[in-house]
Coordinates of C-alpha atoms and ligand atoms in Angstrom, one line a residue:
X1 CA 100.9 -28.5 -34.7
X2 CA 96.9 -29.0 -35.4
X3 CA 96.9 -28.7 -39.2
X4 CA 93.8 -29.1 -41.2
X5 CA 94.5 -31.1 -44.0
X6 CA 92.8 -31.5 -47.7
X7 CA 92.4 -35.4 -48.3
X8 CA 90.3 -36.9 -51.2
X9 CA 87.6 -34.1 -51.3
X10 CA 87.6 -33.7 -47.3
X11 CA 89.2 -31.5 -44.8
X12 CA 90.5 -33.4 -41.7
X13 CA 92.6 -32.8 -38.7
X14 CA 95.9 -33.9 -39.4
X15 CA 95.6 -36.8 -36.6
X16 CA 92.9 -38.1 -39.6
X17 CA 94.4 -37.4 -42.5
X18 CA 95.3 -40.8 -43.8
X19 CA 95.7 -42.5 -47.2
X20 CA 96.1 -46.4 -47.8
X21 CA 99.2 -48.5 -47.6
X22 CA 98.0 -49.6 -50.9
X23 CA 98.7 -46.6 -52.4
X24 CA 100.8 -46.6 -55.5
X25 CA 102.4 -43.3 -54.6
X26 CA 103.6 -44.9 -51.3
X27 CA 104.4 -48.5 -52.8
X28 CA 106.0 -47.2 -56.0
X29 CA 106.4 -43.3 -55.8
X30 CA 103.8 -43.1 -58.7
X31 CA 102.4 -39.8 -58.5
X32 CA 103.1 -36.0 -58.8
X33 CA 103.6 -33.1 -56.7
X34 CA 103.8 -29.3 -56.3
X35 CA 105.5 -27.0 -53.4
X36 CA 104.2 -23.9 -53.5
X37 CA 104.6 -20.5 -51.4
X38 CA 102.1 -18.1 -50.2
X39 CA 103.4 -14.2 -49.4
X40 CA 101.5 -11.4 -48.4
X41 CA 97.7 -13.3 -48.2
X42 CA 98.9 -14.5 -52.1
X43 CA 99.6 -17.7 -53.4
X44 CA 102.6 -16.9 -55.5
X45 CA 102.4 -17.9 -59.1
X46 CA 99.7 -20.6 -58.3
X47 CA 98.3 -20.6 -62.2
X48 CA 102.2 -21.5 -62.9
X49 CA 102.3 -24.6 -60.4
X50 CA 98.7 -25.7 -61.5
X51 CA 99.8 -25.7 -64.8
X52 CA 102.7 -28.0 -64.3
X53 CA 101.3 -30.2 -62.2
X54 CA 98.5 -31.1 -64.8
X55 CA 101.4 -31.4 -67.2
X56 CA 103.2 -33.6 -64.8
X57 CA 100.2 -35.9 -64.7
X58 CA 99.5 -35.7 -68.6
X59 CA 103.4 -37.0 -68.9
X60 CA 102.6 -39.9 -66.8
X61 CA 99.0 -40.5 -67.8
X62 CA 97.5 -39.5 -64.4
X63 CA 93.9 -38.4 -64.8
X64 CA 93.4 -35.5 -61.7
X65 CA 89.9 -36.0 -60.8
X66 CA 89.5 -31.9 -60.4
X67 CA 89.5 -29.4 -62.9
X68 CA 92.4 -26.7 -63.0
X69 CA 90.0 -24.4 -61.1
X70 CA 88.9 -26.9 -58.7
X71 CA 92.5 -27.4 -57.6
X72 CA 93.2 -23.7 -57.2
X73 CA 90.4 -23.2 -55.0
X74 CA 91.8 -26.7 -53.1
X75 CA 94.7 -24.7 -52.4
X76 CA 93.2 -21.4 -51.2
X77 CA 90.6 -23.1 -49.3
X78 CA 93.5 -25.1 -47.5
X79 CA 95.2 -21.8 -46.5
X80 CA 92.3 -20.3 -45.3
X81 CA 91.1 -23.0 -43.2
X82 CA 94.4 -22.9 -41.4
X83 CA 94.3 -18.9 -41.1
X84 CA 97.8 -18.9 -43.2
X85 CA 98.2 -16.1 -45.2
X86 CA 101.8 -17.1 -45.9
X87 CA 103.7 -20.5 -45.8
X88 CA 104.4 -23.5 -47.9
X89 CA 101.9 -25.4 -49.5
X90 CA 102.4 -29.3 -50.5
X91 CA 100.0 -30.4 -53.2
X92 CA 100.1 -34.1 -54.0
X93 CA 98.7 -36.6 -56.5
X94 CA 99.3 -40.0 -56.2
X95 CA 98.0 -42.9 -58.6
X96 CA 95.8 -44.1 -55.8
X97 CA 94.8 -47.4 -54.2
X98 CA 95.7 -50.3 -56.2
X99 CA 96.8 -53.7 -55.3
X100 CA 100.7 -55.0 -54.3
X101 CA 101.4 -55.1 -58.5
X102 CA 102.8 -52.0 -60.4
X103 CA 100.0 -52.1 -62.7
X104 CA 98.3 -48.8 -62.8
X105 CA 95.2 -50.1 -64.3
X106 CA 94.0 -51.4 -60.5
X107 CA 94.1 -47.9 -59.5
X108 CA 90.7 -46.5 -60.1
X109 CA 91.1 -43.0 -58.8
X110 CA 93.7 -40.7 -58.0
X111 CA 94.7 -39.1 -54.5
X112 CA 94.7 -35.5 -53.9
X113 CA 96.3 -34.2 -50.8
X114 CA 96.9 -30.2 -49.9
X115 CA 99.1 -29.1 -47.2
X116 CA 99.7 -25.9 -46.1
X117 CA 102.2 -25.0 -43.1
X118 CA 104.3 -22.4 -42.0
X119 CA 108.2 -22.8 -43.5
X120 CA 111.3 -23.6 -42.2
X121 CA 112.9 -20.5 -44.2
X122 CA 117.1 -20.7 -44.8
X123 CA 118.5 -18.6 -42.0
X124 CA 118.8 -15.1 -43.7
X125 CA 123.2 -15.1 -43.3
X126 CA 122.7 -17.6 -46.0
X127 CA 121.2 -14.9 -48.4
X128 CA 124.0 -12.2 -47.0
X129 CA 126.9 -14.5 -47.0
X130 CA 126.1 -17.2 -49.5
X131 CA 126.1 -20.9 -49.7
X132 CA 129.1 -23.3 -50.1
X133 CA 128.1 -26.0 -52.5
X134 CA 129.7 -29.5 -53.8
X135 CA 129.3 -31.6 -57.2
X136 CA 128.5 -34.9 -56.3
X137 CA 128.7 -38.4 -58.0
X138 CA 125.0 -39.3 -58.5
X139 CA 124.1 -37.8 -61.8
X140 CA 120.7 -36.6 -62.6
X141 CA 118.1 -38.8 -64.1
X142 CA 118.4 -39.1 -67.9
X143 CA 115.4 -37.1 -69.3
X144 CA 114.8 -40.4 -71.8
X145 CA 114.2 -42.7 -68.8
X146 CA 112.1 -40.6 -65.7
X147 CA 112.4 -37.0 -67.0
X148 CA 113.3 -34.4 -64.5
X149 CA 110.5 -32.0 -66.0
X150 CA 108.0 -34.5 -64.5
X151 CA 107.8 -33.6 -60.9
X152 CA 107.1 -37.1 -59.8
X153 CA 107.0 -38.7 -56.0
X154 CA 110.2 -40.6 -57.1
X155 CA 113.3 -38.3 -55.6
X156 CA 115.5 -40.8 -54.7
X157 CA 117.8 -39.8 -57.3
X158 CA 117.9 -36.2 -55.8
X159 CA 117.9 -37.5 -52.1
X160 CA 121.2 -39.9 -53.1
X161 CA 122.4 -36.4 -54.2
X162 CA 121.5 -34.5 -50.9
X163 CA 122.7 -37.4 -48.9
X164 CA 126.5 -37.2 -50.8
X165 CA 126.3 -33.2 -50.1
X166 CA 125.9 -33.7 -46.8
X167 CA 128.4 -36.7 -46.0
X168 CA 131.0 -33.8 -47.3
X169 CA 130.0 -31.2 -45.2
X170 CA 127.9 -29.4 -47.6
X171 CA 124.4 -28.1 -47.3
X172 CA 123.9 -28.5 -51.2
X173 CA 124.5 -30.3 -54.2
X174 CA 125.3 -29.6 -57.9
X175 CA 123.7 -32.4 -60.2
X176 CA 125.6 -33.4 -63.5
X177 CA 123.7 -34.7 -66.3
X178 CA 124.9 -37.9 -67.7
X179 CA 127.1 -36.0 -70.3
X180 CA 128.7 -34.0 -67.3
X181 CA 126.9 -30.9 -68.0
X182 CA 125.8 -28.9 -64.9
X183 CA 121.9 -29.7 -64.5
X184 CA 120.8 -28.3 -61.4
X185 CA 120.6 -28.8 -57.5
X186 CA 118.7 -31.2 -55.6
X187 CA 115.8 -29.1 -55.1
X188 CA 117.0 -26.0 -57.0
X189 CA 117.8 -24.6 -60.2
X190 CA 121.1 -22.8 -60.8
X191 CA 122.5 -19.8 -62.5
X192 CA 125.6 -18.4 -63.0
X193 CA 126.5 -14.8 -64.5
X194 CA 129.6 -14.3 -66.8
X195 CA 130.4 -11.1 -68.1
X196 CA 127.2 -9.4 -67.5
X197 CA 125.4 -12.4 -68.8
X198 CA 123.1 -15.0 -67.0
X199 CA 123.2 -18.3 -67.9
X200 CA 121.0 -21.4 -66.9
X201 CA 120.7 -25.0 -68.3
X202 CA 118.0 -25.2 -71.2
X203 CA 115.0 -27.3 -69.8
X204 CA 115.4 -29.8 -72.1
X205 CA 118.7 -31.4 -70.5
X206 CA 117.1 -33.2 -67.8
X207 CA 115.9 -30.4 -65.2
X208 CA 112.7 -29.7 -63.6
X209 CA 111.8 -26.4 -65.4
X210 CA 111.5 -24.0 -62.1
X211 CA 109.1 -21.3 -61.7
X212 CA 111.3 -19.5 -59.6
X213 CA 113.8 -20.0 -62.6
X214 CA 111.6 -18.7 -65.1
X215 CA 110.3 -15.8 -62.8
X216 CA 114.3 -14.9 -62.3
X217 CA 114.6 -15.0 -66.1
X218 CA 111.5 -12.9 -66.4
X219 CA 112.8 -10.1 -63.7
X220 CA 116.4 -10.2 -65.1
X221 CA 115.4 -9.5 -68.6
X222 CA 113.2 -6.9 -67.7
X223 CA 116.1 -5.4 -66.1
X224 CA 118.1 -5.4 -69.6
X225 CA 120.4 -8.6 -68.2
X226 CA 120.9 -10.3 -71.2
X227 CA 119.8 -14.3 -70.4
X228 CA 120.9 -17.3 -72.3
X229 CA 119.6 -21.0 -71.5
X230 CA 122.8 -22.8 -72.4
X231 CA 124.6 -26.0 -71.0
X232 CA 127.8 -25.4 -69.0
X233 CA 130.3 -27.5 -67.3
X234 CA 131.9 -27.1 -64.1
X235 CA 134.7 -25.4 -65.2
X236 CA 132.3 -22.6 -66.0
X237 CA 130.7 -22.9 -62.7
X238 CA 134.5 -22.4 -61.1
X239 CA 135.2 -19.5 -63.0
X240 CA 131.8 -17.6 -62.7
X241 CA 131.5 -13.9 -61.3
X242 CA 128.5 -15.1 -59.3
X243 CA 126.0 -17.7 -58.6
X244 CA 123.0 -18.5 -57.2
X245 CA 120.2 -21.3 -56.7
X246 CA 116.6 -20.8 -57.0
X247 CA 113.5 -22.7 -55.8
X248 CA 110.2 -22.3 -54.1
X249 CA 111.5 -22.8 -50.4
X250 CA 114.7 -20.8 -50.9
X251 CA 114.1 -18.3 -53.4
X252 CA 117.2 -16.3 -54.4
X253 CA 120.0 -17.6 -52.8
X254 CA 123.6 -17.0 -53.6
X255 CA 126.3 -19.3 -53.5
X256 CA 129.9 -18.2 -53.2
X257 CA 131.9 -21.5 -53.4
X258 CA 131.5 -24.6 -55.6
X259 CA 133.9 -27.5 -54.4
X260 CA 136.3 -25.2 -52.6
X261 CA 136.6 -22.7 -55.7
X262 CA 136.1 -19.3 -54.4
X263 CA 133.0 -17.5 -57.0
X264 CA 133.8 -14.1 -57.6
X265 CA 135.4 -12.3 -55.0
X266 CA 133.6 -14.9 -52.5
X267 CA 130.5 -12.7 -51.7
X268 CA 127.1 -12.6 -53.3
X269 CA 127.4 -10.6 -56.5
X270 CA 125.5 -7.6 -57.7
X271 CA 123.1 -9.0 -60.1
X272 CA 122.4 -11.6 -57.7
X273 CA 121.5 -9.4 -55.1
X274 CA 119.6 -7.2 -57.3
X275 CA 117.6 -10.2 -58.3
X276 CA 117.2 -11.4 -54.9
X277 CA 115.2 -7.9 -54.3
X278 CA 113.6 -7.5 -57.5
X279 CA 112.0 -11.4 -56.7
X280 CA 111.0 -10.3 -53.2
X281 CA 109.4 -7.1 -54.5
X282 CA 107.6 -9.2 -56.9
X283 CA 106.1 -11.6 -54.1
X284 CA 104.2 -8.8 -52.5
X285 CA 102.0 -8.6 -55.5
X286 CA 101.9 -11.6 -57.3
X287 CA 98.9 -14.5 -57.3
X288 CA 95.1 -14.5 -55.9
X289 CA 94.2 -13.3 -52.8
X290 CA 93.6 -16.2 -50.4
X291 CA 91.2 -13.7 -47.8
X292 CA 89.1 -10.9 -49.3
X293 CA 91.2 -7.4 -48.8
Ligands
PXG1 N1 114.8 -28.8 -59.4 C1 114.2 -29.9 -58.6 C2 114.7 -30.9 -58.7 C3 113.3 -29.5 -57.7 O1 112.8 -30.4 -57.0 C4 113.0 -27.4 -58.3 C5 114.2 -27.3 -59.0 C6 112.6 -25.4 -57.9 O2 111.8 -25.4 -58.9 P1 110.8 -24.5 -58.5 O3 109.2 -24.2 -59.1 O4 110.4 -24.3 -56.9 O5 111.1 -23.1 -58.7 C7 112.9 -27.9 -57.4 C8 111.4 -27.6 -56.6 C9 112.0 -28.5 -50.6 C10 111.4 -29.3 -51.8 O6 112.0 -29.2 -49.5 C11 112.3 -28.3 -53.0 C12 111.9 -29.0 -54.3 C13 110.8 -29.6 -54.5 C14 110.8 -30.3 -53.4 C15 111.1 -29.8 -51.9 O7 113.1 -28.1 -50.3 N2 111.9 -28.1 -55.2

């Protein structure tokens, strides 16, 4: 692909973009990340992603060796060096190089990586027809253990759920929390519509507080659609009028079947379709410019 990657202060060709085998990001999943999108020469919701990255860092006592302003500039400059006006950006901050023990005190400086690439989108037919998803046995991590609000490099919880979904022939998994309430998908938040009200689980119950999720709630409120952050169960999903997922990669994507139960009339609902349109409009104007216009 011939990408230019940012690694610890330098922009290098991808063949030379390396980190140590003693980096605790690799050895222990000790680190954090963000997945960010750029559209129309702008980095969408960049400030929100940078803020969430620094909140994740604070939660795991990780000192990021750059200011937020410098980090935002790293993202923009990585796009520029690759000549990209749209695409997918992965920002990673690792605990850094230590020894084989897990004590992070041995890691003197956090590692910072930024990768910008073109994105492999879900086929457009999924947005038109909707996804069929399943609930899986693996429960979402307890907020009291590794809080899912931390966007950490330890994604095994989600990967196991993704494998379980794939094994049953589904493209995505709905994860429940330990109490059996609906939490989120493996890399997306979940919404349902019932009687004209938009519902999504509250962020304190063990989900990632998605930036697309928050954007969609704002867009719905701007249209006068009532929005509630409330716990709900599999039953509520099965009997919903509409359902969709939100995430940086998937944007807003309709769901038409959950555990073989048909949602609504089996086609993407009207509120879902409206929010997809509104979201796509917003991507045209939100975020700082990459190249001057
Ligand atoms: N929940 C989880 C667990 C996530 O990892 C989201 C929700 C959506 O959040 P945003 O802020 O993007 O609206 C995510 C983020 C991928 C991929 O390749 C997706 C995420 C993370 C890593 C990889 O699909 N999603």
